[in-house]
mmCIF file of C-alpha atoms and ligand atoms in Angstrom:
data_model
loop_
_atom_site.group_PDB
_atom_site.id
_atom_site.type_symbol
_atom_site.label_atom_id
_atom_site.label_comp_id
_atom_site.label_asym_id
_atom_site.label_seq_id
_atom_site.Cartn_x
_atom_site.Cartn_y
_atom_site.Cartn_z
ATOM 1 C CA MET A 1 91.451 143.618 147.237
ATOM 2 C CA ALA A 2 89.379 143.035 150.307
ATOM 3 C CA LYS A 3 90.604 139.577 151.511
ATOM 4 C CA THR A 4 86.772 138.320 151.496
ATOM 5 C CA LYS A 5 86.680 138.899 147.929
ATOM 6 C CA LEU A 6 89.481 136.659 146.991
ATOM 7 C CA LYS A 7 88.774 133.799 144.603
ATOM 8 C CA VAL A 8 91.348 131.776 146.592
ATOM 9 C CA SER A 9 91.297 132.108 150.537
ATOM 10 C CA ALA A 10 94.361 134.186 152.088
ATOM 11 C CA ILE A 11 96.701 132.184 154.056
ATOM 12 C CA LYS A 12 98.319 133.019 157.487
ATOM 13 C CA ASP A 13 101.766 132.041 156.850
ATOM 14 C CA GLY A 14 103.684 131.091 153.865
ATOM 15 C CA THR A 15 104.189 131.605 150.019
ATOM 16 C CA VAL A 16 101.888 132.539 147.311
ATOM 17 C CA ILE A 17 103.064 132.333 143.776
ATOM 18 C CA ASP A 18 101.346 134.578 141.445
ATOM 19 C CA HIS A 19 101.094 135.383 137.876
ATOM 20 C CA ILE A 20 101.722 131.844 136.370
ATOM 21 C CA HIS A 21 100.084 131.124 132.802
ATOM 22 C CA THR A 22 97.232 128.758 133.640
ATOM 23 C CA GLU A 23 98.514 126.139 130.983
ATOM 24 C CA ASN A 24 101.740 125.919 133.018
ATOM 25 C CA LEU A 25 100.241 125.254 136.496
ATOM 26 C CA PHE A 26 100.551 121.776 137.203
ATOM 27 C CA LYS A 27 104.614 122.025 135.498
ATOM 28 C CA VAL A 28 105.275 124.490 138.088
ATOM 29 C CA ILE A 29 103.556 122.271 140.907
ATOM 30 C CA ASN A 30 105.491 119.368 139.778
ATOM 31 C CA ILE A 31 108.838 121.175 139.441
ATOM 32 C CA LEU A 32 108.641 122.589 143.069
ATOM 33 C CA GLY A 33 107.326 119.151 144.188
ATOM 34 C CA LEU A 34 104.307 120.721 145.726
ATOM 35 C CA ASP A 35 102.405 117.114 144.752
ATOM 36 C CA LYS A 36 104.593 115.335 147.455
ATOM 37 C CA ILE A 37 104.541 117.923 150.230
ATOM 38 C CA LYS A 38 102.333 117.637 153.490
ATOM 39 C CA ASN A 39 101.845 121.374 153.833
ATOM 40 C CA GLN A 40 98.350 122.613 152.921
ATOM 41 C CA VAL A 41 98.179 123.798 149.129
ATOM 42 C CA THR A 42 95.441 125.623 147.469
ATOM 43 C CA PHE A 43 95.160 127.014 143.842
ATOM 44 C CA GLY A 44 93.029 128.892 141.562
ATOM 45 C CA MET A 45 93.606 128.876 137.635
ATOM 46 C CA ASN A 46 91.661 130.616 134.709
ATOM 47 C CA LEU A 47 91.571 133.585 137.155
ATOM 48 C CA GLU A 48 91.171 137.277 135.584
ATOM 49 C CA SER A 49 94.295 139.211 135.431
ATOM 50 C CA LYS A 50 94.990 142.503 134.103
ATOM 51 C CA LYS A 51 98.739 141.576 133.480
ATOM 52 C CA ILE A 52 98.069 138.403 131.897
ATOM 53 C CA GLY A 53 95.017 136.503 130.124
ATOM 54 C CA GLY A 54 94.026 133.784 132.458
ATOM 55 C CA LYS A 55 96.247 133.502 135.190
ATOM 56 C CA ALA A 56 96.887 130.522 137.878
ATOM 57 C CA ILE A 57 97.821 131.320 141.500
ATOM 58 C CA ILE A 58 99.318 128.864 144.260
ATOM 59 C CA LYS A 59 99.509 129.264 148.011
ATOM 60 C CA ILE A 60 101.405 127.062 150.253
ATOM 61 C CA SER A 61 101.173 127.348 153.722
ATOM 62 C CA ASN A 62 104.071 127.501 155.897
ATOM 63 C CA LYS A 63 106.529 126.628 153.315
ATOM 64 C CA PHE A 64 109.316 129.631 152.467
ATOM 65 C CA PHE A 65 111.106 128.916 149.433
ATOM 66 C CA GLU A 66 115.194 129.370 148.648
ATOM 67 C CA GLN A 67 115.799 131.451 145.908
ATOM 68 C CA GLU A 68 117.480 128.431 144.210
ATOM 69 C CA GLU A 69 114.247 126.339 144.369
ATOM 70 C CA ILE A 70 112.176 129.514 143.128
ATOM 71 C CA ASN A 71 114.607 130.047 140.075
ATOM 72 C CA LYS A 72 113.495 126.445 138.736
ATOM 73 C CA ILE A 73 110.428 127.727 137.633
ATOM 74 C CA ALA A 74 111.886 130.516 135.688
ATOM 75 C CA MET A 75 111.631 128.987 132.328
ATOM 76 C CA LEU A 76 107.986 128.190 132.888
ATOM 77 C CA ALA A 77 106.621 131.424 134.925
ATOM 78 C CA PRO A 78 109.216 134.058 133.974
ATOM 79 C CA ASN A 79 106.737 136.651 135.330
ATOM 80 C CA ALA A 80 105.634 134.934 138.472
ATOM 81 C CA ASN A 81 106.146 136.784 141.758
ATOM 82 C CA LEU A 82 106.382 135.174 144.872
ATOM 83 C CA ASN A 83 104.875 136.953 147.967
ATOM 84 C CA VAL A 84 106.049 135.939 151.290
ATOM 85 C CA ILE A 85 103.291 136.065 153.775
ATOM 86 C CA ARG A 86 103.582 136.523 157.594
ATOM 87 C CA ASP A 87 100.586 136.687 159.989
ATOM 88 C CA TYR A 88 98.480 137.298 156.883
ATOM 89 C CA GLU A 89 100.657 140.338 155.886
ATOM 90 C CA VAL A 90 102.842 140.395 152.437
ATOM 91 C CA VAL A 91 106.412 140.864 154.044
ATOM 92 C CA GLU A 92 108.318 140.187 151.097
ATOM 93 C CA LYS A 93 107.796 140.121 147.319
ATOM 94 C CA LYS A 94 110.509 138.067 145.313
ATOM 95 C CA ILE A 95 110.820 137.471 141.600
ATOM 96 C CA VAL A 96 112.361 134.579 139.473
ATOM 97 C CA GLU A 97 115.817 134.805 137.902
ATOM 98 C CA ILE A 98 116.670 132.379 135.272
ATOM 99 C CA PRO A 99 119.495 130.321 136.853
ATOM 100 C CA ASP A 100 122.999 129.755 135.528
ATOM 101 C CA GLN A 101 122.469 126.137 135.607
ATOM 102 C CA ILE A 102 119.363 124.065 134.581
ATOM 103 C CA VAL A 103 119.188 120.382 135.818
ATOM 104 C CA GLY A 104 116.522 117.976 135.156
ATOM 105 C CA ILE A 105 113.879 120.077 134.243
ATOM 106 C CA ALA A 106 114.140 120.424 130.384
ATOM 107 C CA LYS A 107 115.025 117.921 127.789
ATOM 108 C CA CYS A 108 117.460 118.536 124.887
ATOM 109 C CA PHE A 109 116.279 118.777 121.479
ATOM 110 C CA ASN A 110 118.923 116.821 120.016
ATOM 111 C CA PRO A 111 117.466 113.273 119.345
ATOM 112 C CA LYS A 112 120.795 111.805 119.522
ATOM 113 C CA CYS A 113 121.724 113.077 122.828
ATOM 114 C CA ILE A 114 122.870 110.558 125.310
ATOM 115 C CA SER A 115 120.515 112.402 128.133
ATOM 116 C CA ASN A 116 117.419 111.351 126.000
ATOM 117 C CA PHE A 117 118.234 107.743 126.382
ATOM 118 C CA GLU A 118 119.975 107.036 129.690
ATOM 119 C CA HIS A 119 118.484 107.468 132.995
ATOM 120 C CA MET A 120 120.006 110.558 133.800
ATOM 121 C CA ASP A 121 119.234 114.163 134.781
ATOM 122 C CA SER A 122 119.703 116.814 131.804
ATOM 123 C CA MET A 123 122.020 119.590 132.588
ATOM 124 C CA PHE A 124 122.344 122.922 130.826
ATOM 125 C CA THR A 125 124.492 125.802 131.061
ATOM 126 C CA VAL A 126 122.721 128.998 130.294
ATOM 127 C CA VAL A 127 124.713 130.877 127.569
ATOM 128 C CA SER A 128 122.027 133.491 127.275
ATOM 129 C CA LYS A 129 119.256 135.018 129.410
ATOM 130 C CA ASN A 130 117.413 137.024 127.107
ATOM 131 C CA PRO A 131 116.587 135.205 124.393
ATOM 132 C CA LEU A 132 117.102 132.242 126.505
ATOM 133 C CA GLU A 133 119.628 129.934 125.124
ATOM 134 C CA VAL A 134 121.262 127.119 126.822
ATOM 135 C CA LYS A 135 124.027 124.673 126.325
ATOM 136 C CA CYS A 136 123.603 120.835 126.719
ATOM 137 C CA HIS A 137 126.290 119.733 129.214
ATOM 138 C CA TYR A 138 126.546 116.272 127.264
ATOM 139 C CA CYS A 139 126.211 116.892 123.503
ATOM 140 C CA GLU A 140 127.040 120.404 123.625
ATOM 141 C CA LYS A 141 124.482 121.736 121.477
ATOM 142 C CA ILE A 142 122.714 125.075 121.973
ATOM 143 C CA ASN A 143 119.054 124.787 122.638
ATOM 144 C CA THR A 144 117.209 128.205 122.267
ATOM 145 C CA LYS A 145 114.082 128.464 124.509
ATOM 146 C CA GLU A 146 111.772 127.243 121.577
ATOM 147 C CA GLN A 147 113.541 124.035 121.174
ATOM 148 C CA LEU A 148 113.746 123.193 125.091
ATOM 149 C CA ILE A 149 111.021 120.908 125.740
ATOM 150 C CA ILE A 150 110.166 121.435 129.633
ATOM 151 C CA LYS A 151 109.460 118.126 131.002
HETATM 152 N N1 CTP B 1 97.688 137.019 149.678
HETATM 153 C C1 CTP B 1 97.123 135.876 150.365
HETATM 154 N N2 CTP B 1 97.171 135.930 151.710
HETATM 155 C C2 CTP B 1 97.187 136.931 152.626
HETATM 156 C C3 CTP B 1 97.980 137.873 151.838
HETATM 157 C C4 CTP B 1 98.312 138.194 150.386
HETATM 158 O O1 CTP B 1 96.972 134.957 149.799
HETATM 159 N N3 CTP B 1 97.258 136.950 153.796
HETATM 160 C C5 CTP B 1 97.702 136.990 148.337
HETATM 161 C C6 CTP B 1 96.903 138.019 147.548
HETATM 162 O O2 CTP B 1 95.712 137.214 147.331
HETATM 163 C C7 CTP B 1 97.688 138.306 146.081
HETATM 164 C C8 CTP B 1 99.238 138.140 146.749
HETATM 165 O O3 CTP B 1 99.339 137.526 147.895
HETATM 166 O O4 CTP B 1 97.222 137.403 145.466
HETATM 167 C C9 CTP B 1 99.673 139.460 146.984
HETATM 168 O O5 CTP B 1 99.373 140.320 147.768
HETATM 169 P P1 CTP B 1 99.221 141.984 147.783
HETATM 170 O O6 CTP B 1 100.803 142.289 147.443
HETATM 171 O O7 CTP B 1 98.372 142.429 148.677
HETATM 172 O O8 CTP B 1 98.473 142.028 146.441
HETATM 173 P P2 CTP B 1 98.905 142.905 144.882
HETATM 174 O O9 CTP B 1 99.134 144.214 145.422
HETATM 175 O O10 CTP B 1 97.598 142.621 144.246
HETATM 176 O O11 CTP B 1 100.078 141.988 144.537
HETATM 177 P P3 CTP B 1 100.347 141.906 143.006
HETATM 178 O O12 CTP B 1 100.223 143.539 142.486
HETATM 179 O O13 CTP B 1 102.180 141.875 143.124
HETATM 180 O O14 CTP B 1 100.052 140.963 142.327
#
């Protein structure tokens, strides 16, 4: 697509996160800490997409993520791809992968779990990636993707 027709302007250097479902946009912003950084961040939501209905896109100037940081959004945006931009060109495309451990993002479904009472980061070990099943580090209950609550 010609750059002049982009809904959200092209960036010179940085990262473009594409194919996020609009309803997850602000959670992704939160998880990546984009609400606290000084870099220029632009985003669009409810954009037309052939792959997903109503997608969102985030463009972060002069920010390049480590794979570990990217993986934090895997539960929310499993189909997201990250485009690394240098001097206006896409030089790399990265995909998100479910990490082996999920820390502080999700809430254990077990109402009696200590992680829901104390001020502590929740912690899960991933026992299956597809379908997603994780084991709570504290109460050892298995949470399915449907049971997990993303904070
Ligand atoms: N992009 C950008 N600034 C640039 C170059 C690209 O914001 N200087 C954005 C594009 O708008 C697009 C994404 O980065 O949203 C990926 O660019 P590109 O690979 O050229 O687009 P597509 O071929 O449409 O990629 P895909 O099919 O993977 O979405």
